[in-house]
Amino acid sequence: MNTASAARSRIETPRLATGQGEIDLHMHSSCSDGALAPAALVEAAAERGVRTLALTDHDTTAALDAARAACAKHEIALIAGVEISVTWQRRTLHIVGLAFDPLAPALAAGLAELQHRREQRAEAMAAKLEKLGEPDALARARAQAGPGQIGRVHFAQALVESDRCKNLQQAFKRFLKPGKPAHVATQWAGLDDAIGWIRSAGGIAVLAHPLGYGLSGAWRRRMVADFAAAGGEAIEVCTGTTNAQQVAVAAADAAQHGLLASAGSDFHSPAQFWLSLGRLRALPDTLTPVWRHPRFRPLTDTS
Ligand code: AMP
Ligand code: MN
Ligand code: MN
Ligand code: MN
């Protein structure tokens, strides 16, 4: 880095905000299954007072360039983010990567492979839905996804648009959840692979919404233990929907395995009126926040 660009990145890299309400490390744009384009998402976060954010689309970093420009405009510190789909014990888990180098080859190749599997899954889901009386399911889901990558939410939106279902939750419950007629089981990344890609890209692996998988206590503890053993370093303790009791459970898991604590709303859409960007419970002060990790730093215009 020459002197001029060093000075520029010093000026243009905003300070990390760590105060309550100023930080949100989990959200989705229209590059995956979020409703807002990256710049609009950043703008919405700025309006809510967020000063540090990670945009964590499912299995893609496609939003990062647009988010970087929007964050610079709003003086928000942008942390590189992604939410990787993982298959563990025949279940799907989500591993958030933070503060990695988006150009690191192993991570980029891993995400490209997952996107390929998403495309194959979409074709298989569409075939099932067509047999269930939904014509042109793939084209209609793609129309919902726009240029972004396709996922179950886009099929759910298509089912709502054709009045087959009254809302997204019902589409998942009737058609798209495991065990339902349009569900297609998919082999996502291995837990070790996903954590390895994040770490080899210089990032921090975070176990997303540990209470969001419908696991018993014994299975949840096994998941957290395997995650820590594989090199995971942090766990989401506060999401946009966690209650005080859930915070206590996740905090105990973090303490037991020496994991850092993360906080992110998992915002997808303004239609989710029950949560909003940056609106999170405070992390228990017995835990170390993930933003104290030495490798937690914003993307700069030179990285
Ligand atoms: P995918 O990664 O394509 O299998 O889709 C998973 C996404 O679907 C999650 O990240 C949520 O955004 C959404 N989702 C999962 N379950 C539900 C549900 N019951 N109701 C609404 N959205 C859901
Ligand atoms: Mn999602
Ligand atoms: Mn998730
Ligand atoms: Mn998410």
mmCIF file of C-alpha atoms and ligand atoms in Angstrom:
data_model
loop_
_atom_site.group_PDB
_atom_site.id
_atom_site.type_symbol
_atom_site.label_atom_id
_atom_site.label_comp_id
_atom_site.label_asym_id
_atom_site.label_seq_id
_atom_site.Cartn_x
_atom_site.Cartn_y
_atom_site.Cartn_z
ATOM 1 C CA MET A 1 0.000 0.000 0.000
ATOM 2 C CA ASN A 2 1.482 3.379 -0.926
ATOM 3 C CA THR A 3 1.305 6.398 1.364
ATOM 4 C CA ALA A 4 -1.624 8.005 -0.443
ATOM 5 C CA SER A 5 -3.792 4.888 -0.322
ATOM 6 C CA ALA A 6 -2.814 4.245 3.307
ATOM 7 C CA ALA A 7 -3.989 7.745 4.185
ATOM 8 C CA ARG A 8 -7.170 7.263 2.160
ATOM 9 C CA SER A 9 -8.048 3.978 3.841
ATOM 10 C CA ARG A 10 -7.422 5.591 7.267
ATOM 11 C CA ILE A 11 -9.844 8.355 6.428
ATOM 12 C CA GLU A 12 -12.467 6.199 4.725
ATOM 13 C CA THR A 13 -12.542 3.342 7.223
ATOM 14 C CA PRO A 14 -15.144 4.302 9.827
ATOM 15 C CA ARG A 15 -14.557 3.524 13.466
ATOM 16 C CA LEU A 16 -16.023 0.247 14.663
ATOM 17 C CA ALA A 17 -19.197 0.946 16.547
ATOM 18 C CA THR A 18 -19.682 -1.387 19.481
ATOM 19 C CA GLY A 19 -22.477 0.317 21.381
ATOM 20 C CA GLN A 20 -25.894 -1.228 21.885
ATOM 21 C CA GLY A 21 -27.993 -0.854 18.741
ATOM 22 C CA GLU A 22 -25.078 0.212 16.598
ATOM 23 C CA ILE A 23 -23.936 -3.200 15.472
ATOM 24 C CA ASP A 24 -25.708 -5.901 13.467
ATOM 25 C CA LEU A 25 -23.733 -8.882 12.152
ATOM 26 C CA HIS A 26 -26.405 -10.932 10.347
ATOM 27 C CA MET A 27 -28.728 -9.751 7.553
ATOM 28 C CA HIS A 28 -29.776 -10.643 4.006
ATOM 29 C CA SER A 29 -30.057 -8.714 0.751
ATOM 30 C CA SER A 30 -31.775 -9.528 -2.540
ATOM 31 C CA CYS A 31 -28.547 -11.262 -3.621
ATOM 32 C CA SER A 32 -29.943 -14.187 -1.562
ATOM 33 C CA ASP A 33 -33.433 -14.272 -0.005
ATOM 34 C CA GLY A 34 -33.700 -10.742 1.379
ATOM 35 C CA ALA A 35 -36.205 -8.207 0.062
ATOM 36 C CA LEU A 36 -33.891 -5.193 -0.213
ATOM 37 C CA ALA A 37 -31.078 -4.612 -2.675
ATOM 38 C CA PRO A 38 -27.698 -4.201 -0.925
ATOM 39 C CA ALA A 39 -27.676 -0.387 -1.100
ATOM 40 C CA ALA A 40 -31.267 -0.143 0.186
ATOM 41 C CA LEU A 41 -30.446 -2.559 3.014
ATOM 42 C CA VAL A 42 -27.451 -0.458 4.063
ATOM 43 C CA GLU A 43 -29.598 2.658 3.882
ATOM 44 C CA ALA A 44 -32.256 1.045 6.100
ATOM 45 C CA ALA A 45 -29.536 0.051 8.591
ATOM 46 C CA ALA A 46 -28.156 3.597 8.586
ATOM 47 C CA GLU A 47 -31.622 4.965 9.331
ATOM 48 C CA ARG A 48 -31.847 2.617 12.330
ATOM 49 C CA GLY A 49 -28.533 3.942 13.686
ATOM 50 C CA VAL A 50 -26.395 0.912 12.771
ATOM 51 C CA ARG A 51 -22.712 1.883 12.497
ATOM 52 C CA THR A 52 -21.108 -1.543 11.957
ATOM 53 C CA LEU A 53 -22.725 -4.250 9.874
ATOM 54 C CA ALA A 54 -22.056 -7.593 8.257
ATOM 55 C CA LEU A 55 -24.202 -8.460 5.241
ATOM 56 C CA THR A 56 -24.459 -12.254 5.419
ATOM 57 C CA ASP A 57 -26.226 -13.611 2.347
ATOM 58 C CA HIS A 58 -26.721 -17.367 2.027
ATOM 59 C CA ASP A 59 -23.725 -18.954 0.246
ATOM 60 C CA THR A 60 -22.738 -15.828 -1.695
ATOM 61 C CA THR A 61 -20.689 -12.668 -1.275
ATOM 62 C CA ALA A 62 -22.193 -11.047 -4.380
ATOM 63 C CA ALA A 63 -23.597 -8.109 -2.369
ATOM 64 C CA LEU A 64 -20.267 -6.997 -0.969
ATOM 65 C CA ASP A 65 -19.214 -4.535 -3.663
ATOM 66 C CA ALA A 66 -22.532 -2.670 -3.683
ATOM 67 C CA ALA A 67 -22.646 -2.786 0.128
ATOM 68 C CA ARG A 68 -19.125 -1.399 0.340
ATOM 69 C CA ALA A 69 -20.022 1.670 -1.693
ATOM 70 C CA ALA A 70 -23.235 2.249 0.289
ATOM 71 C CA CYS A 71 -21.454 1.807 3.643
ATOM 72 C CA ALA A 72 -18.772 4.314 2.624
ATOM 73 C CA LYS A 73 -21.520 6.828 1.846
ATOM 74 C CA HIS A 74 -23.185 6.333 5.241
ATOM 75 C CA GLU A 75 -19.900 6.047 7.203
ATOM 76 C CA ILE A 76 -20.772 2.521 8.280
ATOM 77 C CA ALA A 77 -18.032 -0.045 8.928
ATOM 78 C CA LEU A 78 -18.701 -3.026 6.629
ATOM 79 C CA ILE A 79 -17.535 -6.419 7.829
ATOM 80 C CA ALA A 80 -17.250 -9.060 5.100
ATOM 81 C CA GLY A 81 -19.972 -11.632 5.769
ATOM 82 C CA VAL A 82 -21.609 -14.801 4.454
ATOM 83 C CA GLU A 83 -23.965 -17.473 5.850
ATOM 84 C CA ILE A 84 -22.856 -20.909 4.681
ATOM 85 C CA SER A 85 -25.304 -23.831 4.400
ATOM 86 C CA VAL A 86 -23.859 -26.902 6.132
ATOM 87 C CA THR A 87 -25.041 -30.488 6.439
ATOM 88 C CA TRP A 88 -24.288 -31.904 9.864
ATOM 89 C CA GLN A 89 -25.770 -35.175 11.106
ATOM 90 C CA ARG A 90 -28.272 -35.059 8.209
ATOM 91 C CA ARG A 91 -29.503 -31.652 9.364
ATOM 92 C CA THR A 92 -28.918 -28.235 7.830
ATOM 93 C CA LEU A 93 -26.948 -25.780 9.973
ATOM 94 C CA HIS A 94 -25.874 -22.239 9.151
ATOM 95 C CA ILE A 95 -22.312 -21.048 9.732
ATOM 96 C CA VAL A 96 -21.712 -17.321 9.440
ATOM 97 C CA GLY A 97 -18.270 -16.201 8.273
ATOM 98 C CA LEU A 98 -17.090 -12.739 9.316
ATOM 99 C CA ALA A 99 -14.146 -10.517 8.419
ATOM 100 C CA PHE A 100 -12.639 -12.799 5.774
ATOM 101 C CA ASP A 101 -10.909 -11.943 2.507
ATOM 102 C CA PRO A 102 -13.707 -12.267 -0.085
ATOM 103 C CA LEU A 103 -11.184 -13.142 -2.793
ATOM 104 C CA ALA A 104 -9.622 -16.079 -0.932
ATOM 105 C CA PRO A 105 -9.715 -19.009 -3.397
ATOM 106 C CA ALA A 106 -10.859 -21.907 -1.168
ATOM 107 C CA LEU A 107 -13.820 -19.938 0.150
ATOM 108 C CA ALA A 108 -14.779 -18.647 -3.302
ATOM 109 C CA ALA A 109 -14.604 -22.181 -4.757
ATOM 110 C CA GLY A 110 -16.654 -23.609 -1.891
ATOM 111 C CA LEU A 111 -19.374 -20.990 -2.325
ATOM 112 C CA ALA A 112 -19.429 -21.564 -6.097
ATOM 113 C CA GLU A 113 -20.036 -25.275 -5.491
ATOM 114 C CA LEU A 114 -22.900 -24.510 -3.074
ATOM 115 C CA GLN A 115 -24.487 -22.207 -5.629
ATOM 116 C CA HIS A 116 -24.322 -25.043 -8.156
ATOM 117 C CA ARG A 117 -26.093 -27.339 -5.675
ATOM 118 C CA ARG A 118 -28.751 -24.665 -5.108
ATOM 119 C CA GLU A 119 -29.432 -24.576 -8.844
ATOM 120 C CA GLN A 120 -29.746 -28.374 -8.985
ATOM 121 C CA ARG A 121 -32.034 -28.335 -5.945
ATOM 122 C CA ALA A 122 -34.200 -25.617 -7.512
ATOM 123 C CA GLU A 123 -34.745 -27.776 -10.602
ATOM 124 C CA ALA A 124 -35.678 -30.783 -8.478
ATOM 125 C CA MET A 125 -38.032 -28.700 -6.300
ATOM 126 C CA ALA A 126 -39.694 -27.243 -9.371
ATOM 127 C CA ALA A 127 -40.272 -30.746 -10.792
ATOM 128 C CA LYS A 128 -41.971 -31.759 -7.541
ATOM 129 C CA LEU A 129 -44.111 -28.630 -7.460
ATOM 130 C CA GLU A 130 -45.188 -29.121 -11.055
ATOM 131 C CA LYS A 131 -46.387 -32.624 -10.167
ATOM 132 C CA LEU A 132 -48.303 -30.990 -7.319
ATOM 133 C CA GLY A 133 -50.103 -28.735 -9.798
ATOM 134 C CA GLU A 134 -47.867 -25.637 -9.884
ATOM 135 C CA PRO A 135 -46.986 -24.972 -13.530
ATOM 136 C CA ASP A 136 -43.766 -23.119 -14.446
ATOM 137 C CA ALA A 137 -42.581 -23.295 -10.840
ATOM 138 C CA LEU A 138 -38.915 -22.741 -11.728
ATOM 139 C CA ALA A 139 -39.565 -19.695 -13.912
ATOM 140 C CA ARG A 140 -41.886 -18.219 -11.298
ATOM 141 C CA ALA A 141 -39.378 -18.764 -8.467
ATOM 142 C CA ARG A 142 -36.631 -17.269 -10.625
ATOM 143 C CA ALA A 143 -38.807 -14.234 -11.274
ATOM 144 C CA GLN A 144 -39.045 -13.800 -7.477
ATOM 145 C CA ALA A 145 -35.267 -14.223 -7.081
ATOM 146 C CA GLY A 146 -34.476 -11.708 -9.830
ATOM 147 C CA PRO A 147 -30.746 -11.656 -10.529
ATOM 148 C CA GLY A 148 -30.034 -13.001 -7.025
ATOM 149 C CA GLN A 149 -29.495 -16.647 -6.175
ATOM 150 C CA ILE A 150 -32.497 -18.912 -5.845
ATOM 151 C CA GLY A 151 -33.705 -20.456 -2.594
ATOM 152 C CA ARG A 152 -36.757 -21.896 -0.894
ATOM 153 C CA VAL A 153 -38.067 -18.433 -0.025
ATOM 154 C CA HIS A 154 -38.496 -17.677 -3.734
ATOM 155 C CA PHE A 155 -40.583 -20.824 -4.217
ATOM 156 C CA ALA A 156 -42.599 -19.830 -1.149
ATOM 157 C CA GLN A 157 -43.175 -16.383 -2.651
ATOM 158 C CA ALA A 158 -44.350 -17.965 -5.905
ATOM 159 C CA LEU A 159 -46.815 -20.144 -3.955
ATOM 160 C CA VAL A 160 -48.168 -17.075 -2.192
ATOM 161 C CA GLU A 161 -48.428 -15.134 -5.438
ATOM 162 C CA SER A 162 -50.516 -17.881 -7.057
ATOM 163 C CA ASP A 163 -52.777 -17.913 -3.960
ATOM 164 C CA ARG A 164 -51.843 -21.520 -3.250
ATOM 165 C CA CYS A 165 -50.615 -20.395 0.204
ATOM 166 C CA LYS A 166 -51.621 -17.441 2.322
ATOM 167 C CA ASN A 167 -48.120 -16.524 3.504
ATOM 168 C CA LEU A 168 -44.494 -17.680 3.458
ATOM 169 C CA GLN A 169 -44.799 -19.601 6.723
ATOM 170 C CA GLN A 170 -47.688 -21.622 5.316
ATOM 171 C CA ALA A 171 -45.743 -22.388 2.115
ATOM 172 C CA PHE A 172 -42.876 -23.764 4.203
ATOM 173 C CA LYS A 173 -45.209 -25.696 6.468
ATOM 174 C CA ARG A 174 -47.220 -27.283 3.649
ATOM 175 C CA PHE A 175 -44.612 -27.760 0.930
ATOM 176 C CA LEU A 176 -41.015 -26.765 1.599
ATOM 177 C CA LYS A 177 -39.925 -28.015 5.030
ATOM 178 C CA PRO A 178 -38.183 -31.381 5.443
ATOM 179 C CA GLY A 179 -40.793 -34.116 5.185
ATOM 180 C CA LYS A 180 -43.134 -31.972 3.046
ATOM 181 C CA PRO A 181 -43.889 -32.861 -0.578
ATOM 182 C CA ALA A 182 -41.719 -30.294 -2.387
ATOM 183 C CA HIS A 183 -38.718 -30.615 -0.068
ATOM 184 C CA VAL A 184 -35.493 -31.804 -1.671
ATOM 185 C CA ALA A 185 -32.770 -33.049 0.666
ATOM 186 C CA THR A 186 -29.453 -31.486 -0.322
ATOM 187 C CA GLN A 187 -25.895 -32.239 0.696
ATOM 188 C CA TRP A 188 -24.451 -28.843 1.676
ATOM 189 C CA ALA A 189 -20.897 -28.172 2.886
ATOM 190 C CA GLY A 190 -19.399 -30.301 5.642
ATOM 191 C CA LEU A 191 -18.997 -28.510 8.987
ATOM 192 C CA ASP A 192 -15.201 -28.860 8.868
ATOM 193 C CA ASP A 193 -15.109 -27.674 5.254
ATOM 194 C CA ALA A 194 -17.166 -24.519 5.886
ATOM 195 C CA ILE A 195 -15.111 -23.574 8.948
ATOM 196 C CA GLY A 196 -11.901 -24.383 7.072
ATOM 197 C CA TRP A 197 -12.848 -22.118 4.132
ATOM 198 C CA ILE A 198 -13.633 -19.235 6.484
ATOM 199 C CA ARG A 199 -10.456 -19.673 8.505
ATOM 200 C CA SER A 200 -8.225 -20.069 5.470
ATOM 201 C CA ALA A 201 -9.680 -16.760 4.224
ATOM 202 C CA GLY A 202 -8.583 -15.117 7.491
ATOM 203 C CA GLY A 203 -12.126 -14.946 8.863
ATOM 204 C CA ILE A 204 -14.030 -15.904 11.999
ATOM 205 C CA ALA A 205 -16.572 -18.770 11.946
ATOM 206 C CA VAL A 206 -19.781 -18.112 13.897
ATOM 207 C CA LEU A 207 -22.492 -20.679 14.648
ATOM 208 C CA ALA A 208 -25.717 -18.938 13.541
ATOM 209 C CA HIS A 209 -28.932 -18.959 15.648
ATOM 210 C CA PRO A 210 -28.058 -22.060 17.753
ATOM 211 C CA LEU A 211 -31.616 -22.252 19.093
ATOM 212 C CA GLY A 212 -33.130 -22.037 15.634
ATOM 213 C CA TYR A 213 -32.712 -25.648 14.550
ATOM 214 C CA GLY A 214 -35.376 -27.268 16.705
ATOM 215 C CA LEU A 215 -32.762 -29.421 18.450
ATOM 216 C CA SER A 216 -33.089 -31.024 21.884
ATOM 217 C CA GLY A 217 -30.631 -29.798 24.521
ATOM 218 C CA ALA A 218 -28.447 -32.876 24.047
ATOM 219 C CA TRP A 219 -28.272 -32.428 20.265
ATOM 220 C CA ARG A 220 -27.650 -28.698 20.606
ATOM 221 C CA ARG A 221 -24.737 -29.312 22.968
ATOM 222 C CA ARG A 222 -23.325 -31.908 20.570
ATOM 223 C CA MET A 223 -23.597 -29.383 17.706
ATOM 224 C CA VAL A 224 -21.807 -26.664 19.682
ATOM 225 C CA ALA A 225 -19.078 -29.091 20.766
ATOM 226 C CA ASP A 226 -18.498 -30.256 17.172
ATOM 227 C CA PHE A 227 -18.483 -26.649 15.948
ATOM 228 C CA ALA A 228 -15.849 -25.647 18.535
ATOM 229 C CA ALA A 229 -13.761 -28.762 17.865
ATOM 230 C CA ALA A 230 -13.755 -27.941 14.127
ATOM 231 C CA GLY A 231 -12.276 -24.478 14.761
ATOM 232 C CA GLY A 232 -15.426 -22.377 15.165
ATOM 233 C CA GLU A 233 -14.724 -19.331 17.304
ATOM 234 C CA ALA A 234 -18.036 -17.597 18.032
ATOM 235 C CA ILE A 235 -21.739 -18.266 18.491
ATOM 236 C CA GLU A 236 -24.751 -16.025 17.964
ATOM 237 C CA VAL A 237 -26.113 -15.253 21.387
ATOM 238 C CA CYS A 238 -28.521 -12.485 20.384
ATOM 239 C CA THR A 239 -30.617 -12.544 17.197
ATOM 240 C CA GLY A 240 -33.592 -10.388 16.293
ATOM 241 C CA THR A 241 -35.964 -12.869 17.936
ATOM 242 C CA THR A 242 -34.105 -14.354 20.935
ATOM 243 C CA ASN A 243 -35.756 -13.948 24.336
ATOM 244 C CA ALA A 244 -33.922 -13.592 27.661
ATOM 245 C CA GLN A 245 -34.073 -17.310 28.390
ATOM 246 C CA GLN A 246 -32.604 -18.180 24.985
ATOM 247 C CA VAL A 247 -29.810 -15.662 25.518
ATOM 248 C CA ALA A 248 -28.956 -17.447 28.771
ATOM 249 C CA VAL A 249 -28.851 -20.865 27.055
ATOM 250 C CA ALA A 250 -26.608 -19.673 24.208
ATOM 251 C CA ALA A 251 -24.426 -17.750 26.671
ATOM 252 C CA ALA A 252 -23.873 -20.918 28.709
ATOM 253 C CA ASP A 253 -22.865 -22.778 25.516
ATOM 254 C CA ALA A 254 -20.431 -19.962 24.656
ATOM 255 C CA ALA A 255 -18.903 -19.992 28.130
ATOM 256 C CA GLN A 256 -18.537 -23.778 28.182
ATOM 257 C CA HIS A 257 -16.556 -23.846 24.934
ATOM 258 C CA GLY A 258 -14.726 -20.517 25.259
ATOM 259 C CA LEU A 259 -16.554 -19.083 22.247
ATOM 260 C CA LEU A 260 -16.954 -15.388 21.526
ATOM 261 C CA ALA A 261 -20.479 -13.980 21.361
ATOM 262 C CA SER A 262 -22.036 -12.534 18.217
ATOM 263 C CA ALA A 263 -25.183 -10.499 17.653
ATOM 264 C CA GLY A 264 -27.205 -10.143 14.462
ATOM 265 C CA SER A 265 -30.853 -9.588 13.599
ATOM 266 C CA ASP A 266 -31.117 -12.061 10.651
ATOM 267 C CA PHE A 267 -33.174 -9.364 8.942
ATOM 268 C CA HIS A 268 -34.666 -10.423 5.580
ATOM 269 C CA SER A 269 -37.496 -8.001 4.879
ATOM 270 C CA PRO A 270 -39.390 -5.014 6.280
ATOM 271 C CA ALA A 271 -42.415 -7.380 6.220
ATOM 272 C CA GLN A 272 -40.837 -9.094 9.260
ATOM 273 C CA PHE A 273 -42.359 -6.418 11.488
ATOM 274 C CA TRP A 274 -41.337 -8.334 14.632
ATOM 275 C CA LEU A 275 -37.638 -7.619 14.149
ATOM 276 C CA SER A 276 -35.561 -4.797 12.794
ATOM 277 C CA LEU A 277 -32.004 -3.979 11.843
ATOM 278 C CA GLY A 278 -29.769 -3.302 14.820
ATOM 279 C CA ARG A 279 -32.504 -3.946 17.366
ATOM 280 C CA LEU A 280 -30.931 -6.604 19.566
ATOM 281 C CA ARG A 281 -30.672 -7.472 23.213
ATOM 282 C CA ALA A 282 -27.390 -6.574 24.872
ATOM 283 C CA LEU A 283 -24.855 -9.396 25.060
ATOM 284 C CA PRO A 284 -24.311 -10.615 28.633
ATOM 285 C CA ASP A 285 -21.238 -8.806 29.950
ATOM 286 C CA THR A 286 -19.739 -12.102 31.113
ATOM 287 C CA LEU A 287 -19.027 -12.902 27.439
ATOM 288 C CA THR A 288 -16.460 -11.468 25.042
ATOM 289 C CA PRO A 289 -18.091 -9.986 21.935
ATOM 290 C CA VAL A 290 -16.846 -11.262 18.581
ATOM 291 C CA TRP A 291 -15.903 -7.689 17.659
ATOM 292 C CA ARG A 292 -13.047 -7.926 20.180
ATOM 293 C CA HIS A 293 -11.460 -10.708 18.086
ATOM 294 C CA PRO A 294 -8.090 -9.489 16.771
ATOM 295 C CA ARG A 295 -9.054 -10.405 13.198
ATOM 296 C CA PHE A 296 -12.418 -8.594 13.354
ATOM 297 C CA ARG A 297 -11.916 -5.603 11.086
ATOM 298 C CA PRO A 298 -13.814 -3.818 8.340
ATOM 299 C CA LEU A 299 -13.208 -4.237 4.659
ATOM 300 C CA THR A 300 -11.317 -1.202 3.454
ATOM 301 C CA ASP A 301 -11.161 0.268 -0.014
ATOM 302 C CA THR A 302 -7.752 -1.346 -0.388
ATOM 303 C CA SER A 303 -8.479 -4.889 0.842
HETATM 304 P P1 AMP B 1 -32.736 -22.236 1.730
HETATM 305 O O1 AMP B 1 -31.370 -21.842 2.237
HETATM 306 O O2 AMP B 1 -32.954 -21.853 0.303
HETATM 307 O O3 AMP B 1 -33.069 -23.672 2.016
HETATM 308 O O4 AMP B 1 -33.795 -21.360 2.518
HETATM 309 C C1 AMP B 1 -33.671 -21.173 3.919
HETATM 310 C C2 AMP B 1 -34.323 -19.855 4.266
HETATM 311 O O5 AMP B 1 -35.731 -19.995 4.225
HETATM 312 C C3 AMP B 1 -34.021 -19.372 5.673
HETATM 313 O O6 AMP B 1 -32.813 -18.662 5.705
HETATM 314 C C4 AMP B 1 -35.185 -18.452 5.920
HETATM 315 O O7 AMP B 1 -34.944 -17.205 5.297
HETATM 316 C C5 AMP B 1 -36.318 -19.116 5.177
HETATM 317 N N1 AMP B 1 -37.204 -19.948 6.027
HETATM 318 C C6 AMP B 1 -36.916 -21.135 6.577
HETATM 319 N N2 AMP B 1 -37.988 -21.618 7.243
HETATM 320 C C7 AMP B 1 -38.977 -20.708 7.086
HETATM 321 C C8 AMP B 1 -40.332 -20.610 7.525
HETATM 322 N N3 AMP B 1 -40.894 -21.581 8.262
HETATM 323 N N4 AMP B 1 -41.052 -19.519 7.173
HETATM 324 C C9 AMP B 1 -40.505 -18.544 6.427
HETATM 325 N N5 AMP B 1 -39.225 -18.576 5.988
HETATM 326 C C10 AMP B 1 -38.481 -19.636 6.310
HETATM 327 MN MN MN B 2 -32.841 -16.752 4.590
HETATM 328 MN MN MN B 3 -29.890 -18.918 8.984
HETATM 329 MN MN MN B 4 -29.680 -15.655 7.995
#
